[in-house]
GROMACS .gro file of C-alpha atoms in nm:
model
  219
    1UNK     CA    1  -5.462  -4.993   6.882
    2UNK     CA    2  -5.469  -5.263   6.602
    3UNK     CA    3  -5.171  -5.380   6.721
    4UNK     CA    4  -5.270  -5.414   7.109
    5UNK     CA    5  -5.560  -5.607   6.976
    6UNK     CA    6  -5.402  -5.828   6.778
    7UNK     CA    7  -5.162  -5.895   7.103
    8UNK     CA    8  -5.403  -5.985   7.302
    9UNK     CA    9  -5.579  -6.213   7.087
   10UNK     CA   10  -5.238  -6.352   7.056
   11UNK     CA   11  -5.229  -6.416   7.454
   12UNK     CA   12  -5.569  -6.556   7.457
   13UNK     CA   13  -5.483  -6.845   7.203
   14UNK     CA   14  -5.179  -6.936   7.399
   15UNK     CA   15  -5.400  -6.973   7.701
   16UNK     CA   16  -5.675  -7.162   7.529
   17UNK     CA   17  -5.379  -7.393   7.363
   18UNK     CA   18  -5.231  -7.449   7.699
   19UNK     CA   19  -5.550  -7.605   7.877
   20UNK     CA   20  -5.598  -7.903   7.731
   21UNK     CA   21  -5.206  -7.966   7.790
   22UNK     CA   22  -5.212  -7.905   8.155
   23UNK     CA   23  -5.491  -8.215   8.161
   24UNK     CA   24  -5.252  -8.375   7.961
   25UNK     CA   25  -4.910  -8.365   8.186
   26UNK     CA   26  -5.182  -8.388   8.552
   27UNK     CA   27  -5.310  -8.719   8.366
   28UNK     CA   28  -4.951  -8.835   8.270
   29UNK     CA   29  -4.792  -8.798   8.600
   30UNK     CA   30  -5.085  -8.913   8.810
   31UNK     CA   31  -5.317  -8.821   9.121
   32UNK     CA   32  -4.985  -8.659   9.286
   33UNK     CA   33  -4.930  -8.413   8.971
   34UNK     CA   34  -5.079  -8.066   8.991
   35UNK     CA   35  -5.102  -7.841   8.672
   36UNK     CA   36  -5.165  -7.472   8.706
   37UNK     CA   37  -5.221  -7.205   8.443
   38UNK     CA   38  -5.164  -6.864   8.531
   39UNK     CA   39  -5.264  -6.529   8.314
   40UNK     CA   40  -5.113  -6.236   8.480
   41UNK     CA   41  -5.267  -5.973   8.331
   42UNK     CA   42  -5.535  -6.033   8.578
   43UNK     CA   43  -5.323  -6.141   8.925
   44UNK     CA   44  -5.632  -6.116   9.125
   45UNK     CA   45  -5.773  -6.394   8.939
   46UNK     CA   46  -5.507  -6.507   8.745
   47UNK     CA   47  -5.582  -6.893   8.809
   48UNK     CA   48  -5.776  -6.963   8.462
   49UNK     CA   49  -5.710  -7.356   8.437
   50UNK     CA   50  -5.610  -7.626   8.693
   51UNK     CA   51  -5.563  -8.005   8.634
   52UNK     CA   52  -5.511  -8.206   8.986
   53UNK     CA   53  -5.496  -8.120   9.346
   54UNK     CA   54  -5.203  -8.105   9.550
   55UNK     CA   55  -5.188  -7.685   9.646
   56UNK     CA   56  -5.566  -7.637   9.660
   57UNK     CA   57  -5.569  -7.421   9.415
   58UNK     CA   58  -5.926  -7.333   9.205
   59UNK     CA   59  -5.998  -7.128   8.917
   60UNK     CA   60  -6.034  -6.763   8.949
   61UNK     CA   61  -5.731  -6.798   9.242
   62UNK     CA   62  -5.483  -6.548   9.275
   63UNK     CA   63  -5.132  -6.574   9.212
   64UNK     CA   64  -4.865  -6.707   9.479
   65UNK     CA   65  -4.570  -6.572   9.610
   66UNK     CA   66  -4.350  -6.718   9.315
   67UNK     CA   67  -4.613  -6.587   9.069
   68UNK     CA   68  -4.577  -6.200   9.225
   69UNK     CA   69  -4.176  -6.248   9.214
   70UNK     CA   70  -4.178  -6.332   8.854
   71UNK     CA   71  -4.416  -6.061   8.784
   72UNK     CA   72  -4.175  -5.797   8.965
   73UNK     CA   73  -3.912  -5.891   8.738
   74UNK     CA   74  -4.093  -5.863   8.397
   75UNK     CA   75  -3.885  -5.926   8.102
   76UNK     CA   76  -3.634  -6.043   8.270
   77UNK     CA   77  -3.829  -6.336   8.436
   78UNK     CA   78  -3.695  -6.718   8.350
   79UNK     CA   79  -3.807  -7.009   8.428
   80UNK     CA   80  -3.776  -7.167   8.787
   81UNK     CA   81  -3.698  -7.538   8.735
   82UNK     CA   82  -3.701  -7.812   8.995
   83UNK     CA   83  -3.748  -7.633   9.276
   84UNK     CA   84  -3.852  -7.754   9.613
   85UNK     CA   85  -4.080  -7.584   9.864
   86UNK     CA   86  -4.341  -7.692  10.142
   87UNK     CA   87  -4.733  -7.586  10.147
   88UNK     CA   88  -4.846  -7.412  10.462
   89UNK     CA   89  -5.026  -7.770  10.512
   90UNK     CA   90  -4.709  -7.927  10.535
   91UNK     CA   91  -4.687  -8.094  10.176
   92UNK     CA   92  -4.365  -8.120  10.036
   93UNK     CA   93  -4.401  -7.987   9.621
   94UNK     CA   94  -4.145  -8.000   9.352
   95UNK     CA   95  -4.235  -7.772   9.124
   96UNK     CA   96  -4.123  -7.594   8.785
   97UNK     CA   97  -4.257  -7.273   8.679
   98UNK     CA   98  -4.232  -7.187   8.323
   99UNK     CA   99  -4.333  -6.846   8.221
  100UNK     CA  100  -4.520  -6.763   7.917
  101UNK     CA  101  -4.420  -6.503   7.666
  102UNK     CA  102  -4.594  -6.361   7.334
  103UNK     CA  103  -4.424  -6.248   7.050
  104UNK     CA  104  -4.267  -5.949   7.164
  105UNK     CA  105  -4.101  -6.149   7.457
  106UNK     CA  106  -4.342  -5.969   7.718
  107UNK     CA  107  -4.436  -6.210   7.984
  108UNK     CA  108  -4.809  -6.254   8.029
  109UNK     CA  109  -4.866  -6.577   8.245
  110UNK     CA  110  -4.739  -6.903   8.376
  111UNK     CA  111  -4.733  -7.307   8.280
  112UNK     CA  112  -4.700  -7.441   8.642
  113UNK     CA  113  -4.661  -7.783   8.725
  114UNK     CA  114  -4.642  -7.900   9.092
  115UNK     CA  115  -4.553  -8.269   9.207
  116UNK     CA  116  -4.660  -8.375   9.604
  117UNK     CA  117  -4.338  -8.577   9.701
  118UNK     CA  118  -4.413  -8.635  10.057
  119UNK     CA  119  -4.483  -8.989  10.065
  120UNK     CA  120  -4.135  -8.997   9.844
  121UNK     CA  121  -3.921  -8.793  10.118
  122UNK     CA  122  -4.110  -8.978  10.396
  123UNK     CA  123  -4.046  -9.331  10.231
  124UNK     CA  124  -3.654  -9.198  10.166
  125UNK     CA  125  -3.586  -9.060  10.554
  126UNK     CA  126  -3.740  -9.406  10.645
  127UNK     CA  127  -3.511  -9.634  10.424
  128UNK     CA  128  -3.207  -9.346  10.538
  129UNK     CA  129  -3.265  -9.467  10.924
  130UNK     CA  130  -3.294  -9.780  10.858
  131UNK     CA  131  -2.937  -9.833  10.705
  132UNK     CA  132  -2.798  -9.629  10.921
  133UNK     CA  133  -2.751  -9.346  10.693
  134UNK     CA  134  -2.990  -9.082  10.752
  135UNK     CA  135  -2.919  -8.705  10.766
  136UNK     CA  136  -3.093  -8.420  10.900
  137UNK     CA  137  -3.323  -8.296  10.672
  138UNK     CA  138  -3.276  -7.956  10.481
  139UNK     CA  139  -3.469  -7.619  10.584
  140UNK     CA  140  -3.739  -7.624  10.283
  141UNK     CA  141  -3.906  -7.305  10.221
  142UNK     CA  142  -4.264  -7.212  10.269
  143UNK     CA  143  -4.528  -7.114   9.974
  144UNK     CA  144  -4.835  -6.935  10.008
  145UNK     CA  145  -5.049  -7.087   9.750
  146UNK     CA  146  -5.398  -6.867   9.843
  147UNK     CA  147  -5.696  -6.826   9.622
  148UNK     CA  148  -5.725  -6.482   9.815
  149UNK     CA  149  -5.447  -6.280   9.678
  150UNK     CA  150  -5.457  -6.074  10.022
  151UNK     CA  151  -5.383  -6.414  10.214
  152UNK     CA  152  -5.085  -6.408   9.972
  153UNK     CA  153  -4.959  -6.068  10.065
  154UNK     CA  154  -5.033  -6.073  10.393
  155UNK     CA  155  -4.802  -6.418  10.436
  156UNK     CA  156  -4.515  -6.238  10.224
  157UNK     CA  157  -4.557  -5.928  10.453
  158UNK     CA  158  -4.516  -6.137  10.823
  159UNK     CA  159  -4.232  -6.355  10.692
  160UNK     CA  160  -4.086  -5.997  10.639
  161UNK     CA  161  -4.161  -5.852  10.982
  162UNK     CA  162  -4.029  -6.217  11.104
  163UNK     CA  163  -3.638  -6.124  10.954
  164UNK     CA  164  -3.690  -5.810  11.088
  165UNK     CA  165  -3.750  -5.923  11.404
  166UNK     CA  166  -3.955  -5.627  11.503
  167UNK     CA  167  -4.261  -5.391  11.498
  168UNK     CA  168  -4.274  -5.121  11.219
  169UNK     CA  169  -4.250  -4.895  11.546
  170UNK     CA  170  -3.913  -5.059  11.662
  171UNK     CA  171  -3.763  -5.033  11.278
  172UNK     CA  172  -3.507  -4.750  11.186
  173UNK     CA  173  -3.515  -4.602  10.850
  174UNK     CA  174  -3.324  -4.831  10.665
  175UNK     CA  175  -3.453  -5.130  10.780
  176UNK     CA  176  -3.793  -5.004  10.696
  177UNK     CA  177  -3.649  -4.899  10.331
  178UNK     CA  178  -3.517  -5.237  10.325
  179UNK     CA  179  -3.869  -5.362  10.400
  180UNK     CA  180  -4.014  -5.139  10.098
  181UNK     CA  181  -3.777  -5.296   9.888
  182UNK     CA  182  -3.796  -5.641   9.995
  183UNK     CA  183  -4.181  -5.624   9.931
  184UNK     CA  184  -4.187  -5.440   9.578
  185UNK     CA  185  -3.890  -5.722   9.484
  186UNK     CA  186  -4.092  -5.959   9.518
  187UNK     CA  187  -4.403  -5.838   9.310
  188UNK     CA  188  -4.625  -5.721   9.620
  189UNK     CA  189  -4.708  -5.404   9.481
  190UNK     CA  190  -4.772  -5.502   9.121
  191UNK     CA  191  -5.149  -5.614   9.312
  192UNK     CA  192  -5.406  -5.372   9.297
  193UNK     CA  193  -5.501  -5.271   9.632
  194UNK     CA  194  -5.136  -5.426   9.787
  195UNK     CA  195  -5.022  -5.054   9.890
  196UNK     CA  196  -5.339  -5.008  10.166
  197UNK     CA  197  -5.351  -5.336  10.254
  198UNK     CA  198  -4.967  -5.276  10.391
  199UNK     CA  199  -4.997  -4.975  10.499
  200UNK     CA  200  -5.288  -5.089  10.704
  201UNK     CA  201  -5.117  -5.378  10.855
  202UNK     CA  202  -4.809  -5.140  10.979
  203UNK     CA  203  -5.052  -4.908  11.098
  204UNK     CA  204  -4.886  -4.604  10.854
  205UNK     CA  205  -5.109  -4.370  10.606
  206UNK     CA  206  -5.127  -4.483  10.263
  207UNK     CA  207  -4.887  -4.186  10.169
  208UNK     CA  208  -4.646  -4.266  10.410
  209UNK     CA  209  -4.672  -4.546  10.240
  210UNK     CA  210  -4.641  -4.447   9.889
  211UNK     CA  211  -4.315  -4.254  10.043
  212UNK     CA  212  -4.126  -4.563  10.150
  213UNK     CA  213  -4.173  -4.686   9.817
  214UNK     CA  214  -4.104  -4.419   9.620
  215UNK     CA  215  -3.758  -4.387   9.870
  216UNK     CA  216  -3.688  -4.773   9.814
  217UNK     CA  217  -3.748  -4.764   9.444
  218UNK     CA  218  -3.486  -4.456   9.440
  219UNK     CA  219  -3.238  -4.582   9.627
   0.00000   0.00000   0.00000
């Protein structure tokens, strides 16, 4: 018990340290720089510090879809560097994730930093055309950044029914396995609540449900 306690206090302080630096690097880099602190052991709420604006999100947010996805993979989580992805508003982010561990090398939380390079894409396509060099633009992914953590889910669960271009009616068992799994990979059911919120948006009982997990997760 001593030990738990003294783990948690642990977490706390790295928290606490890590505010003042996420003012720090949103000040640095400028009125396009967002900084994001996440502590997972409460992914309802697990926004607890946020310097800048560029992904709207607010203390006491939930985590995103790249939040859930490192949470699904627990110890063996790394960092996502670099990365490039879109906001549902149509702002283009680069972004690096680094995840936070304590002393034991469990993973508690997140260091996120997201940059708004629109106006820098926009201002390259424009100087591409103009010499006569431009190329189609790459497929960028979309984020759900959502306060709401069911907004989150619920975005993870259509782009799901999207690839499998169907109802949960018209799906045969595998592909609905394959949905199970798709969803648990990437952290949905490590939220609180996440297993009747699905089940109610495929119109199933919650221990059907539980089932499709439990067959995914097995298989």
């Amino acid at each position: 018990m001593a030990a738990d306690e003294a783990l948690e206090a642990e977490r706390d302080a790295i928290v606490a340290a890590l505010g003042p630096v996420a003012d720090g690097l949103a000040a640095t880099f400028g009125p396009m720089c967002e900084v994001v602190l996440h502590d997972y052991r409460r992914p309802e709420t697990s926004v607890v510090a946020v310097a800048g604006a560029v992904t709207g999100r607010a203390v006491g947010g939930a985590m995103s879809e790249i939040g859930m996805r490192i949470v699904a993979r627990g110890e063996d989580a790394g960092d996502e560097l670099n990365y490039v992805t879109r906001t549902r508003g149509g702002k283009l982010v680069k972004a690096s994730t680094m995840v936070l561990r304590d002393s034991t090398g469990t993973v508690f939380g997140a260091l996120c930093v997201n940059l708004d390079v629109t106006a820098v894409n926009d201002a390259h396509a424009l100087l591409g055309a103009l010499a006569g060099i431009g190329a189609a633009p790459a497929e960028v992914p979309v984020t759900t950044f959502g306060n709401d953590i069911d907004s989150v889910v619920d975005a993870i669960l259509d782009a799901h029914q999207l690839r499998q271009n169907g109802s949960w009616a018209g799906l045969d068992r595998t592909q609905r396995l394959e949905l199970f799994r798709g969803l648990d990979e990437r952290g949905v059911f490590a939220v609180r609540r996440a297993i009747e919120q699905v089940a109610g948006r495929l119109g199933i009982s919650r221990a059907s449900a539980y089932s499709y997990l439990s067959q995914a997760r097995a298989e």
